[in-house]
XYZ file of C-alpha atoms in Angstrom:
552
model
C 62.778 -21.490 249.037
C 59.019 -21.120 248.363
C 57.517 -18.234 250.252
C 54.189 -18.963 252.098
C 51.719 -16.117 251.724
C 49.779 -14.845 254.714
C 46.800 -13.325 253.002
C 44.218 -15.081 250.890
C 43.918 -14.004 247.236
C 40.963 -11.840 246.245
C 39.194 -12.987 243.060
C 36.618 -10.233 243.197
C 33.867 -12.398 244.889
C 31.558 -11.247 247.559
C 31.326 -13.383 250.808
C 28.107 -14.891 249.401
C 29.778 -15.802 246.148
C 32.701 -17.312 247.970
C 30.288 -19.534 249.843
C 28.503 -20.599 246.685
C 31.914 -21.296 245.075
C 32.602 -23.888 247.821
C 29.209 -25.255 248.817
C 27.153 -24.695 245.700
C 26.703 -26.950 242.672
C 27.682 -25.293 239.431
C 28.604 -27.114 236.218
C 28.935 -27.014 232.521
C 25.744 -27.469 230.439
C 24.950 -26.655 226.829
C 23.696 -23.028 226.536
C 25.493 -21.883 229.587
C 27.344 -19.158 227.701
C 24.175 -17.639 226.426
C 24.152 -15.099 223.577
C 27.950 -15.336 223.190
C 27.690 -18.879 221.854
C 29.824 -21.961 222.598
C 31.498 -25.034 221.229
C 31.995 -28.445 222.887
C 33.508 -31.743 221.917
C 34.402 -35.284 223.003
C 36.078 -38.293 221.441
C 34.612 -41.780 221.259
C 37.408 -43.251 223.467
C 40.005 -42.152 225.920
C 42.858 -43.974 224.148
C 43.726 -45.159 220.694
C 46.620 -47.143 219.068
C 48.669 -45.470 216.361
C 46.833 -45.562 213.048
C 43.411 -45.603 214.595
C 40.523 -43.308 213.557
C 39.271 -40.858 216.130
C 35.574 -39.931 215.904
C 35.026 -36.434 217.129
C 31.573 -35.397 218.434
C 30.976 -31.667 218.255
C 28.101 -29.399 219.220
C 28.469 -25.692 218.442
C 26.476 -22.521 217.882
C 28.838 -21.770 215.001
C 28.637 -23.491 211.547
C 32.436 -23.808 211.085
C 35.384 -24.375 213.356
C 39.167 -24.904 213.350
C 40.734 -28.074 214.739
C 44.270 -28.053 216.187
C 45.987 -30.977 217.967
C 49.258 -30.826 219.846
C 51.146 -33.559 221.707
C 51.373 -32.337 225.216
C 54.855 -33.605 226.344
C 58.132 -31.971 227.296
C 57.415 -29.600 224.472
C 54.128 -28.973 222.747
C 54.334 -30.473 219.252
C 51.686 -29.623 216.676
C 50.550 -32.752 214.744
C 47.350 -31.769 212.956
C 45.505 -28.637 211.882
C 42.290 -28.454 209.939
C 40.149 -25.477 209.078
C 36.681 -24.866 207.880
C 35.135 -27.984 209.535
C 31.332 -28.167 209.666
C 29.513 -27.953 212.944
C 25.962 -27.812 214.229
C 24.146 -27.593 217.463
C 23.190 -30.992 218.788
C 20.436 -31.730 221.355
C 21.674 -33.093 224.639
C 19.622 -35.171 227.024
C 19.028 -33.844 230.538
C 20.857 -36.770 232.107
C 23.758 -36.717 229.711
C 26.228 -37.214 232.589
C 24.686 -40.587 233.208
C 23.656 -41.849 229.789
C 25.971 -39.865 227.579
C 25.387 -36.962 225.212
C 24.513 -39.193 222.234
C 25.805 -36.633 219.675
C 26.444 -37.865 216.155
C 29.945 -37.958 214.858
C 30.917 -34.533 213.375
C 34.372 -35.301 212.132
C 36.881 -38.149 212.004
C 40.674 -38.047 211.672
C 43.327 -40.714 211.533
C 46.157 -40.871 214.098
C 49.454 -41.107 212.256
C 51.496 -44.273 212.555
C 54.397 -42.077 213.605
C 52.598 -40.265 216.382
C 54.503 -41.098 219.563
C 52.561 -42.410 222.564
C 51.381 -39.635 224.835
C 48.543 -37.179 225.524
C 47.187 -35.111 222.588
C 45.304 -31.956 223.297
C 42.420 -30.953 220.984
C 41.587 -27.201 220.549
C 38.469 -26.228 218.619
C 38.044 -22.580 217.743
C 34.994 -20.900 216.190
C 33.500 -17.485 215.911
C 31.022 -16.585 218.584
C 27.757 -14.742 217.961
C 29.439 -11.493 219.116
C 32.252 -11.887 216.714
C 34.823 -12.979 219.306
C 36.415 -16.468 219.368
C 34.885 -19.323 221.272
C 36.969 -22.379 222.104
C 36.934 -25.756 223.808
C 39.615 -28.293 224.719
C 39.761 -32.071 224.998
C 42.464 -34.668 225.540
C 42.935 -38.129 224.143
C 45.762 -40.634 224.558
C 47.778 -42.405 221.891
C 48.687 -45.680 223.597
C 51.618 -47.907 222.694
C 51.355 -51.080 220.660
C 51.918 -54.341 222.512
C 55.450 -55.734 222.662
C 58.699 -55.460 224.608
C 59.773 -51.883 225.435
C 63.142 -52.099 227.110
C 64.263 -48.850 228.763
C 60.878 -47.230 228.534
C 58.452 -46.159 231.291
C 54.690 -46.779 230.939
C 52.638 -44.088 232.690
C 48.977 -45.019 233.290
C 46.684 -41.978 233.266
C 44.102 -41.915 236.111
C 41.084 -41.897 233.777
C 38.781 -43.532 236.344
C 39.295 -40.484 238.495
C 38.854 -38.141 235.607
C 35.482 -39.820 234.884
C 34.381 -39.707 238.507
C 35.089 -35.914 238.921
C 33.984 -34.651 235.458
C 31.164 -32.095 236.151
C 30.052 -31.635 232.535
C 26.241 -32.085 232.268
C 25.588 -31.680 235.975
C 26.437 -34.975 237.679
C 29.559 -36.833 238.735
C 30.339 -39.172 241.683
C 30.283 -36.114 244.136
C 27.357 -33.844 243.238
C 24.592 -34.150 240.737
C 21.143 -33.546 239.324
C 19.992 -37.111 239.769
C 17.458 -38.506 242.252
C 13.907 -37.424 243.117
C 15.139 -33.975 244.245
C 17.672 -33.670 241.419
C 20.392 -33.130 244.196
C 22.210 -36.481 244.421
C 25.490 -37.589 243.025
C 25.384 -40.067 240.241
C 26.414 -43.659 240.866
C 26.795 -44.098 237.092
C 28.579 -41.593 234.852
C 29.356 -41.656 231.176
C 32.580 -41.138 229.201
C 30.580 -39.893 226.209
C 30.602 -36.251 227.178
C 33.079 -33.343 227.063
C 35.586 -32.834 229.895
C 34.746 -29.999 232.229
C 36.753 -26.847 231.928
C 40.206 -27.170 233.365
C 40.678 -30.904 232.809
C 42.601 -30.569 229.541
C 44.462 -27.244 229.945
C 44.884 -24.661 232.759
C 46.570 -21.283 233.094
C 49.780 -21.297 235.193
C 48.132 -19.214 237.866
C 45.338 -21.625 238.653
C 45.587 -22.523 242.430
C 46.065 -26.106 243.534
C 44.076 -27.621 246.370
C 46.583 -27.478 249.246
C 46.750 -24.007 250.764
C 49.681 -21.920 249.867
C 48.457 -19.423 252.543
C 49.134 -19.556 256.229
C 45.708 -19.604 257.707
C 45.305 -17.171 260.621
C 44.372 -18.783 263.946
C 40.627 -19.363 264.482
C 39.905 -18.189 260.896
C 37.217 -20.012 258.891
C 38.696 -22.255 256.177
C 39.104 -20.864 252.645
C 39.311 -22.685 249.393
C 41.217 -20.593 246.816
C 40.973 -23.183 244.061
C 37.171 -23.226 244.184
C 36.907 -19.476 244.534
C 39.185 -19.124 241.436
C 37.135 -21.601 239.506
C 33.874 -19.788 240.299
C 35.378 -16.413 239.412
C 36.900 -17.593 236.147
C 34.341 -20.005 234.712
C 36.092 -23.242 235.384
C 34.804 -26.438 236.971
C 35.102 -26.536 240.805
C 36.699 -29.964 240.339
C 39.483 -28.860 237.998
C 41.982 -29.128 240.804
C 40.881 -32.543 241.894
C 41.348 -34.540 238.702
C 42.308 -34.297 235.029
C 45.327 -34.302 232.743
C 46.110 -30.601 233.367
C 46.268 -30.710 237.163
C 47.996 -34.011 237.713
C 49.104 -36.543 235.038
C 50.616 -33.986 232.697
C 53.140 -32.800 235.273
C 54.880 -36.192 235.674
C 54.812 -36.908 231.905
C 56.388 -33.603 231.004
C 58.987 -33.782 233.820
C 59.981 -37.379 232.859
C 60.471 -36.427 229.166
C 62.474 -33.344 230.079
C 64.639 -35.468 232.415
C 65.531 -37.770 229.555
C 63.192 -40.696 230.212
C 61.313 -42.388 227.390
C 57.729 -42.511 228.485
C 54.622 -44.048 226.943
C 51.097 -43.294 228.081
C 47.999 -45.506 228.501
C 44.665 -45.166 230.126
C 43.262 -47.202 232.970
C 40.841 -48.760 230.429
C 43.826 -50.609 229.016
C 44.570 -52.119 232.407
C 40.943 -53.325 232.514
C 40.530 -54.570 228.940
C 44.087 -55.343 227.636
C 46.280 -55.873 230.757
C 48.954 -57.500 228.636
C 50.076 -53.965 227.703
C 51.980 -53.931 231.008
C 54.072 -56.954 230.091
C 56.356 -55.013 227.706
C 57.671 -52.666 230.484
C 60.130 -53.045 233.301
C 58.531 -49.994 235.105
C 54.936 -48.864 235.249
C 54.047 -45.513 236.897
C 50.888 -44.161 238.424
C 50.670 -40.554 239.496
C 48.581 -37.736 240.938
C 44.999 -38.242 242.163
C 44.399 -41.974 241.411
C 41.252 -42.773 243.398
C 38.957 -45.085 241.276
C 39.847 -48.581 240.048
C 38.034 -51.655 238.870
C 38.749 -55.125 240.170
C 40.262 -56.036 236.846
C 42.659 -53.040 236.960
C 44.014 -54.193 240.302
C 44.380 -57.811 238.905
C 46.458 -56.372 236.060
C 48.884 -54.610 238.388
C 49.041 -57.451 240.921
C 49.836 -60.013 238.247
C 52.383 -57.728 236.615
C 54.345 -57.261 239.787
C 54.032 -60.851 240.918
C 55.657 -61.810 237.593
C 58.618 -59.485 238.025
C 57.267 -56.062 237.165
C 58.079 -52.919 239.040
C 55.331 -50.530 239.911
C 55.974 -46.961 241.178
C 52.941 -45.006 242.452
C 53.534 -41.304 243.055
C 49.870 -40.779 243.894
C 47.292 -40.532 246.696
C 43.831 -41.737 247.703
C 43.519 -45.380 246.618
C 39.913 -45.612 247.713
C 36.959 -46.854 245.519
C 36.185 -49.948 243.529
C 34.283 -49.249 240.339
C 32.615 -51.374 237.633
C 32.357 -50.779 233.853
C 29.254 -51.125 231.781
C 28.649 -50.601 228.015
C 32.213 -51.702 227.126
C 33.752 -49.213 229.497
C 31.657 -46.187 228.392
C 29.857 -46.074 231.728
C 31.512 -46.145 235.183
C 29.594 -47.342 238.222
C 30.432 -46.431 241.755
C 27.685 -46.193 244.419
C 30.244 -45.158 247.083
C 28.672 -44.184 250.308
C 25.258 -45.511 249.113
C 26.676 -48.906 248.014
C 25.014 -51.086 250.667
C 21.731 -49.353 250.274
C 21.471 -49.155 246.536
C 24.085 -51.136 244.667
C 22.240 -54.057 242.970
C 25.375 -56.193 243.337
C 25.319 -55.757 247.118
C 21.503 -56.299 247.053
C 21.903 -59.664 245.378
C 19.889 -62.542 246.901
C 22.914 -64.779 246.903
C 22.915 -66.349 250.357
C 26.756 -66.431 250.514
C 27.804 -63.062 252.014
C 31.265 -63.221 250.475
C 30.056 -64.255 247.055
C 32.007 -63.328 244.007
C 29.124 -61.011 243.101
C 29.182 -59.075 246.333
C 32.950 -58.682 246.182
C 32.287 -56.346 243.198
C 30.140 -54.019 245.251
C 31.170 -50.507 244.193
C 32.148 -49.162 247.541
C 35.551 -48.795 249.244
C 38.113 -51.614 249.076
C 38.189 -52.104 252.867
C 34.454 -52.956 253.012
C 33.788 -56.330 254.473
C 31.789 -57.522 251.490
C 34.582 -56.582 249.105
C 37.357 -58.351 251.101
C 40.223 -56.875 249.112
C 42.016 -54.214 251.181
C 43.743 -51.610 249.121
C 47.089 -52.150 250.737
C 47.281 -55.427 248.976
C 48.238 -53.756 245.704
C 50.189 -50.571 246.596
C 50.912 -51.153 250.230
C 48.764 -48.224 251.526
C 45.108 -47.216 251.611
C 43.038 -44.106 251.754
C 40.991 -44.928 254.855
C 44.145 -44.685 257.057
C 45.190 -41.498 255.292
C 43.361 -38.728 253.521
C 43.267 -34.976 254.034
C 46.220 -32.566 254.496
C 46.570 -28.931 253.948
C 43.057 -27.933 253.106
C 39.909 -26.907 254.923
C 40.145 -27.742 258.595
C 42.389 -30.815 258.031
C 45.988 -29.933 259.016
C 45.792 -26.483 257.242
C 49.163 -25.541 258.827
C 50.693 -28.974 258.684
C 53.936 -30.097 257.144
C 54.308 -29.566 253.340
C 56.689 -32.486 252.911
C 57.282 -36.075 254.121
C 59.173 -36.425 257.473
C 61.882 -38.927 256.687
C 62.582 -41.915 258.998
C 64.844 -44.207 256.938
C 67.198 -41.830 255.119
C 69.614 -44.696 254.381
C 67.087 -46.341 251.932
C 68.226 -46.550 248.287
C 65.359 -44.174 247.257
C 67.079 -41.249 249.096
C 70.525 -41.718 247.613
C 72.095 -38.454 246.664
C 69.546 -36.276 248.414
C 71.673 -35.457 251.391
C 68.606 -36.029 253.520
C 68.753 -36.880 257.259
C 66.497 -38.580 259.763
C 63.775 -36.112 260.602
C 64.179 -33.900 257.543
C 61.184 -32.966 255.370
C 61.310 -34.433 251.853
C 59.480 -32.306 249.342
C 58.601 -29.270 251.641
C 59.940 -26.772 249.092
C 57.659 -28.158 246.379
C 54.736 -28.910 248.758
C 54.773 -32.633 247.927
C 52.556 -33.639 250.876
C 48.772 -33.283 250.340
C 45.927 -32.812 249.668
C 44.928 -36.462 249.921
C 47.367 -39.034 251.157
C 47.497 -42.788 251.734
C 48.734 -44.437 254.878
C 48.546 -47.411 257.244
C 47.959 -48.007 260.873
C 51.411 -48.074 262.486
C 53.495 -48.034 265.684
C 56.828 -46.353 266.455
C 59.512 -48.569 267.908
C 62.986 -47.262 268.525
C 62.161 -44.101 266.621
C 61.085 -46.011 263.570
C 57.539 -46.615 262.199
C 56.292 -50.127 261.534
C 52.927 -51.214 260.195
C 50.723 -52.874 262.812
C 50.031 -56.562 262.539
C 46.423 -55.911 261.467
C 47.227 -53.072 259.035
C 47.039 -55.266 255.931
C 50.516 -54.264 254.949
C 52.301 -56.715 252.479
C 55.170 -58.703 253.964
C 58.461 -56.922 253.852
C 56.943 -53.409 253.612
C 59.241 -50.634 254.960
C 57.878 -47.197 255.956
C 60.435 -44.724 254.707
C 58.644 -41.488 255.486
C 55.538 -40.580 257.431
C 53.386 -37.429 257.947
C 50.124 -36.642 259.698
C 46.708 -36.327 258.088
C 43.083 -36.110 259.253
C 39.695 -37.553 258.311
C 37.750 -34.979 260.131
C 37.529 -31.158 260.319
C 37.367 -30.187 263.918
C 37.960 -26.873 265.656
C 36.074 -25.342 268.524
C 36.617 -21.993 266.805
C 35.080 -22.818 263.384
C 31.305 -23.152 263.055
C 29.995 -26.282 261.405
C 28.429 -24.224 258.615
C 31.922 -23.135 257.498
C 33.239 -26.705 257.140
C 33.356 -28.207 253.665
C 34.770 -31.582 254.677
C 33.107 -31.820 258.107
C 32.972 -35.350 259.643
C 31.078 -37.255 256.917
C 34.071 -39.238 255.731
C 35.154 -40.005 259.280
C 31.745 -41.460 259.987
C 31.885 -43.531 256.740
C 35.343 -44.877 257.646
C 34.202 -45.624 261.236
C 31.201 -47.567 259.861
C 33.552 -49.477 257.467
C 36.386 -50.250 259.800
C 34.651 -50.402 263.260
C 31.040 -51.178 262.353
C 29.317 -48.042 263.622
C 29.408 -44.325 263.546
C 29.548 -43.539 267.292
C 31.670 -40.744 268.589
C 33.971 -43.300 270.127
C 34.453 -45.045 266.755
C 35.053 -41.853 264.939
C 37.710 -40.896 267.493
C 39.474 -44.165 266.931
C 39.917 -43.643 263.181
C 39.976 -39.856 262.586
C 43.771 -39.547 262.754
C 45.613 -40.643 259.588
C 48.958 -40.533 257.892
C 50.619 -40.199 254.490
C 53.534 -42.510 253.839
C 56.339 -43.437 251.499
C 56.789 -47.201 251.480
C 58.641 -49.841 249.449
C 58.168 -53.633 249.440
C 58.871 -56.742 247.347
C 56.052 -58.846 245.888
C 56.609 -62.076 244.107
C 59.399 -61.467 241.652
C 58.703 -57.731 241.490
C 58.718 -54.681 243.579
C 56.505 -51.604 244.573
C 57.462 -48.135 245.550
C 54.654 -45.824 246.735
C 54.823 -42.154 247.637
C 51.235 -41.872 248.849
C 50.449 -38.230 248.026
C 48.438 -36.484 245.269
C 50.838 -33.594 245.265
C 54.114 -35.402 244.465
C 53.598 -34.296 240.874
C 53.272 -30.684 242.033
C 56.699 -30.802 243.541
C 58.053 -32.046 240.186
C 56.242 -29.187 238.443
C 57.876 -26.705 240.924
C 61.308 -28.175 240.483
C 61.866 -29.510 243.863
C 65.375 -30.988 243.662
C 64.948 -33.587 246.372
C 61.691 -34.921 244.951
C 63.241 -35.004 241.483
C 66.186 -37.073 242.770
C 63.994 -39.564 244.609
C 61.763 -39.964 241.490
C 64.855 -40.597 239.367
C 66.257 -43.049 241.850
C 63.066 -45.113 241.666
C 62.867 -44.958 237.815
C 66.501 -45.752 237.388
C 66.357 -48.752 239.747
C 63.183 -50.063 238.139
C 64.541 -49.587 234.697
C 67.770 -51.374 235.738
C 69.865 -48.405 234.706
């Protein structure tokens, strides 16, 4: 049984530094390591087929570096090592987060025809100005070739969310150095930049977002993951996105459990959706927040035509658009109606095809495509659990309502038990539906948008708003901004009455048929953390889903 601590860790920060760690805007930029020197890199794409050439863009204070690449699966498998490669410092535009770094190609290497599909971690090492090593890390994906893949699982990495949270260069879809005051988040971000520190690799001790500490009554919220990031030179968003925090844990677990797993990026869903057709089971995991319209089309068509989709992930929230052949991601989010040129179109038809592509949340009236239509759940009726002032002492697992369902076979679980509490599977962002309880069982409300035949198997509580009479507003990181946005979206205004109507949410596990296919959705970012921690019940449910969908 996992022991919950009662004291927050001390990372050597002063109270002022702890506050800056949470509320401040700090990020990776060229020159940040000063006299010590530094090395950075990015690849020209997120994913490549076997045999493709990878162009590596490097900027370094050193003149030579060593390249090492390992496949990051059940075991780390070295595939390439090259020494004495030439490097140089490359100028970087101020708004590189938006327009891309524009660095020239420093080195190119060819992916072997025999490299299995998966994630490949690049490590560059050079000598710093002080004689000590300097390093950087990056990740790219070797995607499978098209064709029938019986018995194999296709995992789709949440690269839209990686792009949205990447802090390198100063701007992402959350904070930024854009706008007249250089203090606004960026509605457009580029893939042509390095990943921020913590996206490719993390030490085992790095805290996750959900609190592992029992917060004392009336105590101000604490955010150990951001404090740790600030103290150790990592991005404050390392725990919100990236291969290291999320996607890797499912991929490694599945391979160790004996499943044959291929990996693709979300860009494949957008540009080559036929990649799904070769698989009986497609999986989405972790923090999976940002999708294009075309990505949803790919999944919907796949399931309608007999595919099985399993989503062990939370926060299905935002519609994005691609520009520049997918190298730029657009999402105006909260500012969509005020600034998105698609919404500002002069087309007199409010529900025009153009306006449906407005880069806001899926539930917005102009978009007209509620998120539940694809995976059965949505973020607006779910969201925060186990951090800040949102259910900080709430349940760590899913309360089970329908233990007789096939997904729970062999778990020994009963009605009212918590699934995944040992591994802390429930948090930090979850997806839900509006629901009612009848005869002790939850059912989606008629206006919830739930697909026909959807069953709610498990259900826990979440919150859209930090609220406590004992905690000053200045100590709230989440506050009520999201609750007001959801109230505006679902009710039409941000009044206190409207906020009170929508501020209570849920996280669910659901299952439903669609067309000739089927969808299983465990709506929590942290399902993968429970796999990482070896939670036996979560492992069994995951295997039940994969085995059924693979027709084992």
